[in-house]
Coordinates of C-alpha atoms in Angstrom, one line a residue:
Chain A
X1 CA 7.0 -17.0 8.9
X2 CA 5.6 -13.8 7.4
X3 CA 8.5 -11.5 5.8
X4 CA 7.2 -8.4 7.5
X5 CA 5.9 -8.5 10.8
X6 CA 4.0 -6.2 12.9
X7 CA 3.4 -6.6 16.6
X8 CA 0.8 -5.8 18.2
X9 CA -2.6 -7.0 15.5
X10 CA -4.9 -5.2 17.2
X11 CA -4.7 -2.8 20.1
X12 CA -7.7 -0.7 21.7
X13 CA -6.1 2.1 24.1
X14 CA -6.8 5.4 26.0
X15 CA -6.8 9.0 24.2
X16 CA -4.0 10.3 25.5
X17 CA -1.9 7.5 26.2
X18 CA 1.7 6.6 24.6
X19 CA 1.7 3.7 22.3
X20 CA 4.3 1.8 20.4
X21 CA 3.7 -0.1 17.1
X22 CA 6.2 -2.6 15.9
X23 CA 7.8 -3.8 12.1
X24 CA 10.6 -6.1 11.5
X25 CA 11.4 -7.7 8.7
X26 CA 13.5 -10.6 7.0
X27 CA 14.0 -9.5 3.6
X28 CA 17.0 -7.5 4.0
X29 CA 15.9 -4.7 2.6
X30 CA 16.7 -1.1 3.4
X31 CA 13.8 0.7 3.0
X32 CA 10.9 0.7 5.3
X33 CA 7.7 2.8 5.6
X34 CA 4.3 3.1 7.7
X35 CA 1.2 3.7 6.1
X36 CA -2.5 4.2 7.6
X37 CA -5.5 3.4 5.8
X38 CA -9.0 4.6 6.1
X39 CA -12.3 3.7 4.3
X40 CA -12.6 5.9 1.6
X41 CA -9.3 7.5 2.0
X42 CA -6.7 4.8 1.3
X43 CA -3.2 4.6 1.8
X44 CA -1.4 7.4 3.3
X45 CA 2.3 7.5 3.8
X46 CA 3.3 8.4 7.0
X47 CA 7.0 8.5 7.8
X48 CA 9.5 6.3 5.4
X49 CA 13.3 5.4 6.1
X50 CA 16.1 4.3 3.6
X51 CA 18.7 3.1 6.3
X52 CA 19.4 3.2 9.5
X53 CA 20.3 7.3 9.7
X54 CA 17.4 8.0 7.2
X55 CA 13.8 9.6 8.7
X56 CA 11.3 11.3 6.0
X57 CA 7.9 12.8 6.8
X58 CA 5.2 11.8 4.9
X59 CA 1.8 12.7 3.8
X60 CA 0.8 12.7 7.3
X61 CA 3.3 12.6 10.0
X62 CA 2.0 15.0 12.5
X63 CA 1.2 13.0 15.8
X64 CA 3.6 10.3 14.7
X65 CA 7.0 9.5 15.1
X66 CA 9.3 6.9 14.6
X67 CA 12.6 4.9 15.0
X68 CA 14.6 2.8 13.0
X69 CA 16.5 0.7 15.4
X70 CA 18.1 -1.5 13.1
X71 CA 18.0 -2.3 9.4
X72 CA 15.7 -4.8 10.1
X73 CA 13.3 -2.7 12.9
X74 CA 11.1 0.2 12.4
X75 CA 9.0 1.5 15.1
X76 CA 5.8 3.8 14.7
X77 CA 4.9 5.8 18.2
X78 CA 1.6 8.2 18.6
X79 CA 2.9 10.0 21.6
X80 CA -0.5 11.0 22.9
X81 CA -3.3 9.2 21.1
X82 CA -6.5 10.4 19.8
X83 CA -9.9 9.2 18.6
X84 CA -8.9 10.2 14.6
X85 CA -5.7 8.1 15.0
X86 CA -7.9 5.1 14.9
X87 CA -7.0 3.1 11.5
X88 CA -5.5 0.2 10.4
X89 CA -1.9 0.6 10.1
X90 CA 0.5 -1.2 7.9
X91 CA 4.5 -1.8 7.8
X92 CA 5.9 -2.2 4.6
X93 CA 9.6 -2.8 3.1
X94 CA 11.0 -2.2 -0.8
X95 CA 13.2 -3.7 -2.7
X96 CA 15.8 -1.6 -5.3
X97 CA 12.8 -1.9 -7.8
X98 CA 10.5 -0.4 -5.3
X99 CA 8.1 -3.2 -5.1
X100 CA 6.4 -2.9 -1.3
X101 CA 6.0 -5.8 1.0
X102 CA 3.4 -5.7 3.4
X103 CA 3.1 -6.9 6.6
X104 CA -0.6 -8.2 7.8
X105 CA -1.2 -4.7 9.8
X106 CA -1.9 -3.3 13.0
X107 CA -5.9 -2.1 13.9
X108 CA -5.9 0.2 16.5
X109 CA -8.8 1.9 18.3
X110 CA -7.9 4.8 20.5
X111 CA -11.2 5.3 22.8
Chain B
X1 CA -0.2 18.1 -7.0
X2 CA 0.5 14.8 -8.1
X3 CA -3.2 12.3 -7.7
X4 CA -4.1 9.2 -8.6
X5 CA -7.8 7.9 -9.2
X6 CA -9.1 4.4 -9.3
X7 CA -12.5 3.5 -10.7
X8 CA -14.8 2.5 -10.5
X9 CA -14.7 2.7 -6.7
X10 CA -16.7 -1.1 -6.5
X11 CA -17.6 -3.7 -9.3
X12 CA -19.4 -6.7 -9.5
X13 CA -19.2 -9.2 -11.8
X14 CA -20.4 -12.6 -13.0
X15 CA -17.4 -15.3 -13.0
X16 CA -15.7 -15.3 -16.6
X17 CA -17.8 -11.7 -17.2
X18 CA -14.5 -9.9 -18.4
X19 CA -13.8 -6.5 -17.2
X20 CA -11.0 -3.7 -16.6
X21 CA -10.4 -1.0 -13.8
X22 CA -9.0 1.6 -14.7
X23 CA -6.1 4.2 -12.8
X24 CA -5.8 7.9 -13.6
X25 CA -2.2 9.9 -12.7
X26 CA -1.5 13.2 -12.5
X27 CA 1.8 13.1 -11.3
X28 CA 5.2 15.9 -11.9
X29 CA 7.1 12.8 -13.6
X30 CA 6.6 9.0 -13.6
X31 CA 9.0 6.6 -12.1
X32 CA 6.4 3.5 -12.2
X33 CA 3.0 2.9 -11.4
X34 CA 2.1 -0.5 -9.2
X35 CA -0.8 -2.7 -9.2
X36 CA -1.5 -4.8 -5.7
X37 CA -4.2 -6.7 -4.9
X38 CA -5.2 -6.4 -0.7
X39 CA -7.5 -9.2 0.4
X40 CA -9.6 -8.4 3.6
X41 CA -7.7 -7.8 6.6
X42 CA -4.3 -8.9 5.4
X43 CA -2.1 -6.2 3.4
X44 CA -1.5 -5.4 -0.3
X45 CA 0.1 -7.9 -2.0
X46 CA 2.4 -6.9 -5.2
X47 CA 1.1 -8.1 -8.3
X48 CA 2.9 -5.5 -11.2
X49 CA 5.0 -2.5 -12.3
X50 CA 5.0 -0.4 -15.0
X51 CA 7.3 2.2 -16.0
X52 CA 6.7 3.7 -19.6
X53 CA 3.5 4.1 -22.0
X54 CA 2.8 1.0 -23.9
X55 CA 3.9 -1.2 -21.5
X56 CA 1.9 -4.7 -20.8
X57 CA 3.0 -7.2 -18.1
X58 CA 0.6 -10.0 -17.4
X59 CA -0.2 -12.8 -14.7
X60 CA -2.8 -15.7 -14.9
X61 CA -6.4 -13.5 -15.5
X62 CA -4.7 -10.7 -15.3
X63 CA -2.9 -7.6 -17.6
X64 CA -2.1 -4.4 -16.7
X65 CA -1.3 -1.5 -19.5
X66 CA 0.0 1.7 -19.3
X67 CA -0.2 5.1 -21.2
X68 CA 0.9 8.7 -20.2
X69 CA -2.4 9.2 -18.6
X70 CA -3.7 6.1 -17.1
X71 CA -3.6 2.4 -16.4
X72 CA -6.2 -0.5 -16.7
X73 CA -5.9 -3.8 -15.2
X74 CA -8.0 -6.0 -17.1
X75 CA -9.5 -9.0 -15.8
X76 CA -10.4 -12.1 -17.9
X77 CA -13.3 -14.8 -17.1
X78 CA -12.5 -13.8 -13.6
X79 CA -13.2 -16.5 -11.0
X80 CA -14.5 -16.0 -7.5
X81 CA -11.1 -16.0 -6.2
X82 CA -10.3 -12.9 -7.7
X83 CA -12.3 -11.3 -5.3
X84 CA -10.2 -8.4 -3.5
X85 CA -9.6 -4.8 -3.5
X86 CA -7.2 -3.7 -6.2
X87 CA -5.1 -0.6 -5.9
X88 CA -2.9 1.3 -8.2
X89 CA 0.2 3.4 -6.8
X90 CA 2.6 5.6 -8.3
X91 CA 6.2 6.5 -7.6
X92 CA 7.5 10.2 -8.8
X93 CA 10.3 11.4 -10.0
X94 CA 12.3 13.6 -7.0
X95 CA 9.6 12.2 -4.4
X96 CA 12.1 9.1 -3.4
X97 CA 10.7 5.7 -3.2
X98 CA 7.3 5.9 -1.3
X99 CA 4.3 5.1 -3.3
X100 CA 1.0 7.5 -3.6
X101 CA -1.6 5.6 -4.0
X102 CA -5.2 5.4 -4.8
X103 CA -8.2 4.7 -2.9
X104 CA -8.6 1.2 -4.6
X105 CA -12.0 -0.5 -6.5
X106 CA -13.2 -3.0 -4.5
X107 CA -14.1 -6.3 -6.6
X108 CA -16.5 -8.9 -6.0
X109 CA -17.0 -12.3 -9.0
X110 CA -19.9 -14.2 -8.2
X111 CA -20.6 -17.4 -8.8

């Protein structure tokens, strides 16, 4: 079993529509992020958490939010999608050396 | 405003043609710089940190280096398998633990 999972893969849905993306993870770590990436732009942070009462913005948060149920679930919602949300999105978890652990990602298509 | 740029942006090389790829940072204060390697469709996987200039860490074909300015990531009598994008991230001082990173060079060994 992967370390970091993400639920759905893929996922085509309505602009406008509400849409959950889910991370858990087995590593016991603390620390858990969502990125997007985009040809030709790379990985952009979007919101990161260090525990369970930790949020941050990142790089590009508005549109986003998220929720960090427990230490090991961290949920990215886009409230009311749109076409530019489209992206492959990815989960990821450090350790207390800040080495990231992926999971496989999520591509979504808003239509 | 702290940036990070990878070159080239795609390379192609001849198995055991040796090579590097190189990483640029202009960053407020270093806490380490990362190497990962992200295969199509699956997400980064971790291959090093650095944290100060002069460091070397090394792994099969491969050695990353570090000064103040920049990183390479040599490659040596690289083998097909080494296709794979490879991207460099840093972590800055007073920025917490979320990585920047770069837009990645894309690498394809032939046989």
């Amino acid at each position: 079993d992967a370390d970091v999972t993400q639920t759905p893969r893929n996922r085509i849905t309505k602009t406008g529509k509400r849409i959950m993306l889910e991370c858990s993870q087995t590593k016991g770590h603390d620390r858990m992020y969502w990125y997007r990436q985009d040809p030709g732009l790379g990985l952009r942070l979007i919101y990161y958490s260090f525990d369970v009462k930790d949020i941050n913005k990142g790089e590009i948060s508005d549109g986003y939010s998220v929720s960090r149920q427990a230490q090991a679930k961290f949920s990215l919602s886009l409230e009311s999608a749109i076409p530019n949300q489209t992206a492959l999105y990815f989960c990821a978890t450090s350790d207390l050396e800040s080495r990231a652990f992926f999971g496989q990602g999520t591509r979504l298509t808003v239509v | 405003e702290d940036q990070v740029t990878q070159s080239p942006e795609a390379l192609r090389l001849q198995e055991g043609e040796s090579s590097s790829l190189n990483c640029s940072y202009t960053v407020s204060g270093l806490r380490g710089l990362f190497w990962y390697r992200q295969d199509p469709g699956k997400g980064p996987e971790f291959l090093f940190t650095l944290y100060s200039a002069g460091e070397e860490k090394e792994k099969e074909r491969l050695k990353a280096t570090l000064t103040k300015k920049e990183s390479f990531l040599h490659i040596t009598a690289p083998k097909p398998e080494d296709s794979a994008t490879y991207l460099c991230a840093v972590q800055v001082v007073g920025s917490g633990y979320a990585l920047n990173f770069g837009k990645g060079t894309s690498l394809l060994v032939t046989p």
